[in-house]
Every structure is written in structure tokens, then in C-alpha cells.
Short mmCIF file of C-alpha atoms in Angstrom, two decimals:
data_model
loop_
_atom_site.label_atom_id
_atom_site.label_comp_id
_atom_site.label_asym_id
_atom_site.label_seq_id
_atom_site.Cartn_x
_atom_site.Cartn_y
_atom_site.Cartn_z
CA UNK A 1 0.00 0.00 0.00
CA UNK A 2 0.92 3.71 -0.67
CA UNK A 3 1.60 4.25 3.45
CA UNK A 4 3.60 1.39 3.97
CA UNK A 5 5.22 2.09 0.76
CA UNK A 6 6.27 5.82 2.51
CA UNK A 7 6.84 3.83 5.62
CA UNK A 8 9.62 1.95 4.04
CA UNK A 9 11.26 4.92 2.02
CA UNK A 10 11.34 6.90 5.50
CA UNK A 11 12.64 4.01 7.21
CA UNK A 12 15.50 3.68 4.41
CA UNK A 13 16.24 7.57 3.80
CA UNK A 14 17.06 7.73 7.99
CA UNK A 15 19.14 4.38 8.05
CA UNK A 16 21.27 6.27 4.76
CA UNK A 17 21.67 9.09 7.20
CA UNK A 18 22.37 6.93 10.28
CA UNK A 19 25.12 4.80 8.60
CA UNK A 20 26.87 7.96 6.53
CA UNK A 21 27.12 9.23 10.53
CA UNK A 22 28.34 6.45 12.16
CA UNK A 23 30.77 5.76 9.85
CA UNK A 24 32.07 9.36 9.65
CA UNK A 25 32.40 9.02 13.52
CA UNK A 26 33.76 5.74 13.45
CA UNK A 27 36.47 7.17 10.98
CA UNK A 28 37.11 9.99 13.13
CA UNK A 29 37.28 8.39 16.09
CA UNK A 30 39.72 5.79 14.56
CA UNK A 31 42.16 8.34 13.19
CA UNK A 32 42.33 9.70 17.08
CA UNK A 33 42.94 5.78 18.15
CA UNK A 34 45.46 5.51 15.68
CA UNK A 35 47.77 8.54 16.01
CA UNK A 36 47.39 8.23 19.61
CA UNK A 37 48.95 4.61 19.49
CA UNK A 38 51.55 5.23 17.35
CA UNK A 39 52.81 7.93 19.57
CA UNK A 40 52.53 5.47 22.26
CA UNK A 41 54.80 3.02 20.17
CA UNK A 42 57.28 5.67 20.00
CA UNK A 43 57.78 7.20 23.36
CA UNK A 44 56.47 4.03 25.19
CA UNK A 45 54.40 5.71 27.47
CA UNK A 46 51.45 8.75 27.34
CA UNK A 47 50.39 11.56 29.05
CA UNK A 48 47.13 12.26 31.02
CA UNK A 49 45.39 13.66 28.14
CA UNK A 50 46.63 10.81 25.53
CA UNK A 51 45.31 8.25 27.70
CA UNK A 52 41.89 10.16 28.15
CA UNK A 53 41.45 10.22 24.17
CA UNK A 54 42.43 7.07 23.77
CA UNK A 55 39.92 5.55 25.91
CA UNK A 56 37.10 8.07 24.49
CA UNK A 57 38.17 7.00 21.08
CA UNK A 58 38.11 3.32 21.65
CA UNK A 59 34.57 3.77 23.81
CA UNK A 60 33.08 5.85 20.98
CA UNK A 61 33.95 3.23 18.37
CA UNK A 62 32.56 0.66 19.80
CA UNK A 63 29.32 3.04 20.96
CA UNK A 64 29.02 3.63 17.14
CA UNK A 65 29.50 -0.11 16.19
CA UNK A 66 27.03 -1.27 18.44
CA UNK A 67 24.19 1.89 17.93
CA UNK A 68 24.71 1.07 13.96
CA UNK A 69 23.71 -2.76 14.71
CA UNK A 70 20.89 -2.43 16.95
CA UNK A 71 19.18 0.43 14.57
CA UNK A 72 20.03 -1.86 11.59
CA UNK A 73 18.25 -4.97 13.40
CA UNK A 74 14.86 -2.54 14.52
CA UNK A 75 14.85 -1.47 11.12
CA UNK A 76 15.88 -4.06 8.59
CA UNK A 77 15.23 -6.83 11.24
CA UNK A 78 12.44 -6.17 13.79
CA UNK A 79 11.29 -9.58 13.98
CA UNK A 80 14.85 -10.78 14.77
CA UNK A 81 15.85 -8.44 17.45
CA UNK A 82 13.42 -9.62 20.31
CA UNK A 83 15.18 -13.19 19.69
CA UNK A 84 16.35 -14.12 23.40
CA UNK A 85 19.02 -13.10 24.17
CA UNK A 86 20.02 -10.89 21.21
CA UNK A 87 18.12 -7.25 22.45
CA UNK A 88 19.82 -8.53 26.12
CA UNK A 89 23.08 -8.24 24.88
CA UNK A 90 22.58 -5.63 22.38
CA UNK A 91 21.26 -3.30 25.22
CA UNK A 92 23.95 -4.23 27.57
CA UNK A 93 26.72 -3.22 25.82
CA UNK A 94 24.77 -0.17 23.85
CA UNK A 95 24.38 0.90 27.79
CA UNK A 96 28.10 -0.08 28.93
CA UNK A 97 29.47 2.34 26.00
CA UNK A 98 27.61 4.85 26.14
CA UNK A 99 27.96 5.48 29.85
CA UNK A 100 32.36 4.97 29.03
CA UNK A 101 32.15 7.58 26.61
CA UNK A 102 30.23 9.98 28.71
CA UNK A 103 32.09 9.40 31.71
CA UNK A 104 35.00 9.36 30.09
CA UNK A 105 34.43 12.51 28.43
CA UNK A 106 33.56 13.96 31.38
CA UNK A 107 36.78 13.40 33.08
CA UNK A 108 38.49 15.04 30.06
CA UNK A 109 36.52 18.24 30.91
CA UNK A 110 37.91 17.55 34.82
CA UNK A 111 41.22 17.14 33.35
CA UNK A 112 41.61 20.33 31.36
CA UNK A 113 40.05 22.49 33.91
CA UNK A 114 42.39 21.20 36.81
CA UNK A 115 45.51 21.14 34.98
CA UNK A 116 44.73 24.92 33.15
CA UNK A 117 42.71 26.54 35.19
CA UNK A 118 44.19 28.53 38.21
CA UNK A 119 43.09 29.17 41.22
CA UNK A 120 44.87 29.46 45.11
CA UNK A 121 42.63 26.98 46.78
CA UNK A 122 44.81 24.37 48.63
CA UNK A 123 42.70 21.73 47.27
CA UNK A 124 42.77 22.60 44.13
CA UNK A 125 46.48 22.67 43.72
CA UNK A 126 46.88 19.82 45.23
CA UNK A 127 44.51 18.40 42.68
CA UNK A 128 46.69 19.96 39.90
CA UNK A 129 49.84 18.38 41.52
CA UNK A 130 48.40 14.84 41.74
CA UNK A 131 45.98 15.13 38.37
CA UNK A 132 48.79 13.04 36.67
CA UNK A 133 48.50 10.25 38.89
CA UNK A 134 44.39 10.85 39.64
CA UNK A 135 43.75 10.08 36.11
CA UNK A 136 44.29 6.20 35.86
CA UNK A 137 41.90 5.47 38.35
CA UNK A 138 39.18 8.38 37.28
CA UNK A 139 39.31 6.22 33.75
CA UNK A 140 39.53 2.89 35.80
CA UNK A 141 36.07 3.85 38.15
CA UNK A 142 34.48 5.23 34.55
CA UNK A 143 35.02 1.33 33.14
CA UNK A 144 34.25 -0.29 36.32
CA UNK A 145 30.96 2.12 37.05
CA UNK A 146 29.88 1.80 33.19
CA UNK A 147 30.41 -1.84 33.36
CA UNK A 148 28.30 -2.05 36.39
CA UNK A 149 25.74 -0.17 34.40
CA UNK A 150 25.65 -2.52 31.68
CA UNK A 151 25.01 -5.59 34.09
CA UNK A 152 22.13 -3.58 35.30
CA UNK A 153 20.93 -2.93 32.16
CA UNK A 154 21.27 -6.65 30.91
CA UNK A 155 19.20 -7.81 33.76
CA UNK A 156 16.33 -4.98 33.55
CA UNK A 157 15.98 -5.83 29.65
CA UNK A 158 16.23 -9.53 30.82
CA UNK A 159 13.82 -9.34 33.06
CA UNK A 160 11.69 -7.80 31.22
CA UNK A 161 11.71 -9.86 28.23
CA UNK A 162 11.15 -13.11 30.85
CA UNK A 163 7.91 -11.40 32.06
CA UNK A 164 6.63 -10.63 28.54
CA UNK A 165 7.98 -13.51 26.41
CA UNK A 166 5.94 -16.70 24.61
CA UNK A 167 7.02 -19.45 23.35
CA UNK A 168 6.01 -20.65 19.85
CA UNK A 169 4.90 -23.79 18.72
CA UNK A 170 8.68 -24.81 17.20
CA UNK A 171 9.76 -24.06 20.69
CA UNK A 172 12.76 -22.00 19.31
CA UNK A 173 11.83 -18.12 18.91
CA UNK A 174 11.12 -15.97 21.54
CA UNK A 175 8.44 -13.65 20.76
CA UNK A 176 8.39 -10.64 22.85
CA UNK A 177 5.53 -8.25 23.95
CA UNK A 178 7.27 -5.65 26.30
CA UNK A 179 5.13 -3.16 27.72
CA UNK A 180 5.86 0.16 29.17
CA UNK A 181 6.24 -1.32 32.61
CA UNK A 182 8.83 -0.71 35.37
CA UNK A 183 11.35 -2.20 33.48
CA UNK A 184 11.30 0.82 31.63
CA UNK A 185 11.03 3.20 34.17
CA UNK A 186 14.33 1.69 35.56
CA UNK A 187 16.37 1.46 32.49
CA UNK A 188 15.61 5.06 32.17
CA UNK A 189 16.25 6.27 35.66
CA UNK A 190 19.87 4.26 35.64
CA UNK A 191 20.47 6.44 32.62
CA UNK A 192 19.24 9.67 34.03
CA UNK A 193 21.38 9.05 36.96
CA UNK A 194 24.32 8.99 34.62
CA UNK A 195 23.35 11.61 32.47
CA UNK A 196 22.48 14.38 35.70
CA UNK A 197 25.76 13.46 37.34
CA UNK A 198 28.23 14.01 34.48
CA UNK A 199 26.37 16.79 33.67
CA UNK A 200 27.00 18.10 37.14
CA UNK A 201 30.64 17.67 36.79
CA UNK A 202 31.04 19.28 33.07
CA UNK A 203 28.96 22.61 33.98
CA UNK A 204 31.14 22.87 36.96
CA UNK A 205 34.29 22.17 34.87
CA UNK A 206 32.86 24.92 32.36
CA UNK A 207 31.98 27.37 35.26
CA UNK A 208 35.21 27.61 36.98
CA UNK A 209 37.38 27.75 33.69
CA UNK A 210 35.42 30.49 32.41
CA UNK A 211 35.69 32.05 35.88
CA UNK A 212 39.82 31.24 36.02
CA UNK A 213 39.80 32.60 32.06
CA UNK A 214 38.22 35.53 32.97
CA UNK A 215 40.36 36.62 36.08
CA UNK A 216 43.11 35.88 33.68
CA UNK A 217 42.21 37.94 30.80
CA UNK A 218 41.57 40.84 33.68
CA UNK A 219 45.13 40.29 35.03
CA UNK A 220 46.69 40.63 31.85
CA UNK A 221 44.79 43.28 30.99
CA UNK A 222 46.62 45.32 34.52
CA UNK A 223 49.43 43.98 34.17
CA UNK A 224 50.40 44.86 30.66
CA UNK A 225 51.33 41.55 29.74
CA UNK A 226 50.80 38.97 26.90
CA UNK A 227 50.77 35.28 28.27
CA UNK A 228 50.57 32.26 26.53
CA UNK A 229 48.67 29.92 29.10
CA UNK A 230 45.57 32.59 27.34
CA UNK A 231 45.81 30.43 24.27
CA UNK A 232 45.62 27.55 26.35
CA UNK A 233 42.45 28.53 28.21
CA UNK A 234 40.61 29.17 24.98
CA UNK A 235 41.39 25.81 23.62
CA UNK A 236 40.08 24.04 26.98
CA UNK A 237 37.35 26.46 26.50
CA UNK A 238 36.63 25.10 23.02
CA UNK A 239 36.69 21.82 24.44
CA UNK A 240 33.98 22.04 27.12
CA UNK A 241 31.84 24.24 26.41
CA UNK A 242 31.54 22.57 22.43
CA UNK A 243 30.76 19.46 24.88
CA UNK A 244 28.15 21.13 26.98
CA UNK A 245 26.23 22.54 24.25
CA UNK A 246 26.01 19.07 22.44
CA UNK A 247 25.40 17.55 25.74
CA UNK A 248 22.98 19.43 26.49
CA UNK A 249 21.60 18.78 23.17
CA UNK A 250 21.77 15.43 23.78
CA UNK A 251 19.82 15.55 27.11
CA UNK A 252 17.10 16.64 25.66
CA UNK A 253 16.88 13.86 22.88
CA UNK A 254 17.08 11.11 26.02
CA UNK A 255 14.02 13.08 27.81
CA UNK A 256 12.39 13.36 23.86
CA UNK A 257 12.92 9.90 23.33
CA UNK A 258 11.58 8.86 26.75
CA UNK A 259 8.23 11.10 26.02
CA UNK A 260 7.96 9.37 22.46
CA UNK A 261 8.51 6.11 23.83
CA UNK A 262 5.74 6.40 25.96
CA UNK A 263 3.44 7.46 23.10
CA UNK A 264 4.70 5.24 20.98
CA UNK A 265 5.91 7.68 17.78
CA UNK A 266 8.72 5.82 16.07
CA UNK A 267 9.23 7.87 13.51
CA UNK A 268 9.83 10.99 16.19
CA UNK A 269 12.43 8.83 18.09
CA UNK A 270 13.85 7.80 14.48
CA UNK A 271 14.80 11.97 14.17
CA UNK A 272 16.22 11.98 17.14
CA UNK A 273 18.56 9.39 16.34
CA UNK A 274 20.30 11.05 13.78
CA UNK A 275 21.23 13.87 16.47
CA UNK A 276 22.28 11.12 18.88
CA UNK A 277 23.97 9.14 16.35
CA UNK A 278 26.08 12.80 15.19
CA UNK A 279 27.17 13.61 18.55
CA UNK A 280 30.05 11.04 18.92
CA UNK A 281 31.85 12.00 15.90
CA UNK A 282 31.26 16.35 15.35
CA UNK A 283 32.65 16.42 19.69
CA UNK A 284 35.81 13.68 18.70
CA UNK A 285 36.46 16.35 15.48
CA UNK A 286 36.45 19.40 17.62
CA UNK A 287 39.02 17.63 19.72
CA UNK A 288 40.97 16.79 16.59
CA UNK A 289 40.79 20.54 15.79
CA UNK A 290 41.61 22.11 19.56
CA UNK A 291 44.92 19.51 19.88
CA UNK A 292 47.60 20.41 18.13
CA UNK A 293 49.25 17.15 17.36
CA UNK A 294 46.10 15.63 16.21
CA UNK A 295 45.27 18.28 14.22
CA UNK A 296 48.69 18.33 12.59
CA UNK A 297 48.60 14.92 12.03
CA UNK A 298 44.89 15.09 10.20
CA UNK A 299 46.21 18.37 8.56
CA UNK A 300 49.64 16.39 7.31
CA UNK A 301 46.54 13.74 6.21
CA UNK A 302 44.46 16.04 4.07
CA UNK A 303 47.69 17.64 2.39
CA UNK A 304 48.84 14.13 0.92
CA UNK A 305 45.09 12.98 -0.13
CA UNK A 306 44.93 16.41 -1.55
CA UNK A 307 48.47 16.09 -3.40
CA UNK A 308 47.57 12.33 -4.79
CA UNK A 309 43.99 14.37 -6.02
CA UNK A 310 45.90 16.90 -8.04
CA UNK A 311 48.35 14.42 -9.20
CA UNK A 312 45.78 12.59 -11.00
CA UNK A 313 43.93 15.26 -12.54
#
């Protein structure tokens, strides 16, 4: 019929859109991965903030890798993706990276406000003294808190599937009916949780290195004098606050999709997936563009691709 004919051409046009993003994240993010590992092949060892991207990189990958499956199975696949335990699994691990990459992101935001910002709080230099060493283990509890996320999320989609599952007559498929139950309600509050406490920690990274960036600038301004920690502050700057905007973006697509959900509009929650499903890979290219060996290392990129271009023509 003509509707499910426009059904299907909808359905395809936003999966085109879907897979030309995740792939242009998963590029981007595996160009950060890579340079990052080669320099880690040549010095043997990284800093605080290699060791943050590399973990964001390798999180976001595999966020992207696992998003593009699970909307390829509830589009191409419906019927498939209720199989026990397939939507389990799926869920788990879509839960388990996406709580890594915004915890782990959020720590970057710690990181470059402690180690540029200044201010003459005893706790806060100590902080800036021990950041170095803090680090490991802020990335270590991010794993170890998202992993515990994604066992939580395994069991609530588990559960949920054993309360509203039949078996068919071959005895092999499971068939599910999941209603907007509790289940729900506590998939989406572990996620909330997540979501309103590293958004607590990035607005208060923002916050006090716009404050520190400010008293700065003033102090220059008395002082006659051109520093070039100024240059660093407006790359951190760069850094957040592109995060907090698309966070914040992204907040309200999780309370949009929750709404939808609830009312059942698929093809609302489909839109909001291409926002989601950009997020990953236009914050990992801003980070390209506000570090300097990553950026020099795409721009050294684009100069040869463009040189083998011209070369042909």
C-alpha cells in the first residue's frame, strides 16, 4: 500500500543518514585511536590527556558499532531483534558504551580544567599536583561504574523480556511483547542518573574555567602583559563548552525519546537518532581541531590525499 510504501522509504532515507554518521564518527574516532597509538609506540608511554582520548576514542567506536547494529536490526530486522538473548546483549553493551564515553568525556573536561585553570585553593592545587597520577583510576572507576551499568541494564531488559515472552509452537523463537512497565522506568532512571551526574561535573568544569579565564584575561589586561597559558584557556574552552552545548543537546533527545517512547511515535524517536547518532563523531572532530598534534597529524593527512587528487587530474 501507498503508506507502507512511505513507511519503508522513511525508514530507508534515515538508516542512509544513520550509517553515513556512524561511519564518519567511526572514521574519526579511529584516526584519534590511531595517532594516539603510534605515539605510544614511540615514546612508550602517554600523558594524562593521551590516555583520556584514547579511551574516548576506543569507547566511541565501539558506541558507534554497536548503535549502527541495533538500529540496523529494529529497522531491517524487527522480527529478529526480540530473539532471546540478542536485544539482552545488544542493550547491555549499547548501555556499557555509552555510559564509558560519557564518563570518560567527562573526566576530560575535569582534566583540562584542573591542569589549566588557576586558582589558590589548597585543594585545588593539590589536585593539579596529583591530576597526573588521579587520572588512571578516574578512567579505571568510569570502566568499572559503566560496566556495572551494563550488568544492570542486561538484567532490567532480561527481566523484562522473561515477564513478557511466549514461546512458539517450534519451541525456538522468543516472541516478545514488552510493555511500558517498570522495566522501563528503571532502564531510564539508571540512565538519568548517569546523564544528571556528568552533567553536574562538566557545567562545573565549564563554570570555573570560564571564571579562572576571565580573572586571567583581567590580570593581563593590569598587568600589561601577553601570556601564553591565554591560548591555552581558549582551547580548553573550546573543548567544554563545544561538549556542553552538544550535551545538552543530547539531554534533551534522552528526555524526547523517553516522552515518544511512551506514546509510541517511532518515527519521532527515528529523528532523534540522527542527532544522537552525530554527537560522537562532530565532539571527537572538535578535539581533533583544539589539539595540536592531532590536528597536525589530520592536517599532514588532508595535504597528501589532496596532493595524490591533483596528481591525478
Amino acid at each position: 500500500s501507498p503508506h507502507q510504501a512511505n513507511g519503508t522509504s522513511y525508514a530507508a532515507t534515515l538508516l542512509t543518514i544513520v550509517t553515513l554518521e556512524t561511519f564518519a564518527g567511526m572514521c574519526i574516532n579511529a584516526f584519534i585511536v590511531s595517532v594516539i597509538c603510534m605515539a605510544w609506540i614511540q615514546k612508550k608511554t602517554l600523558n594524562s590527556s593521551e590516555k583520556i582520548l584514547l579511551l574516548l576514542g576506543c569507547s566511541r567506536f565501539g558506541y558507534l558499532c554497536i548503535g549502527w547494529v541495533y538500529y540496523l536490526l529494529s529497522v531491517i530486522l524487527p522480527n529478529y531483534l526480540p530473539i532471546h538473548p540478542v536485544l539482552p546483549l545488544v542493550e547491555s553493551a549499547h548501555g556499557f558504551l555509552n555510559c564509558s564515553n560519557f564518563w570518560v568525556s567527562t573526566c576530560l573536561c575535569v582534566f583540562y580544567c584542573i591542569k589549566i585553570a588557576n586558582f589558590s585553593n589548597s585543594f585545588f592545587i593539590y589536585l593539579k599536583v596529583k591530576i597526573d597520577t588521579i587520572v588512571p583510576w578516574l578512567l579505571v572507576g568510569s570502566l568499572l561504574f559503566s560496566l556495572l551499568v551494563g550488568i544492570l541494564v542486561y538484567d532490567v531488559t532480561d527481566k523484562a523480556h522473561s515477564t513478557n515472552l511466549n514461546l512458539t509452537s517450534q519451541g525456538i523463537i522468543w516472541k516478545s511483547r514488552i510493555r511500558i512497565d517498570e522495566h522501563f522506568f528503571t532502564g531510564f532512571f539508571i540512565i538519568g542518573f548517569v546523564f544528571a551526574t556528568s552533567f553536574t561535573a562538566v557545567t562545573f568544569s565549564a563554570l570555573l574555567l570560564l571564571f579562572s579565564l576571565w580573572r586571567h584575561k583581567r590580570n593581563m589586561q593590569t598587568n600589561s602583559m601577553k601570556d601564553l597559558s591565554m591560548d591555552a584557556h581558549i582551547k580548553a574552552m573550546k573543548s567544554i563548552l563545544s561538549f556542553f552545548v552538544m550535551y545538552n543537546i543530547h539531554l534533551i533527545c534522552f528526555i524526547l525519546t523517553m516522552v515518544y517512547a511512551l506514546k509510541g511515535r517511532k518515527d519521532v524517536m527515528f529523528l532523534i537518532s540522527v542527532f544522537l547518532y552525530a554527537f560522537p563523531g562532530v565532539h571527537s572532530l572538535i578535539l581533533v581541531c583544539t589539539n595540536p598534534k592531532l590536528e597536525k597529524s589530520m592536517l599532514s593527512i588532508l595535504s597528501c590525499v589532496n596532493c595524490k587528487v591533483c596528481m591525478k587530474q
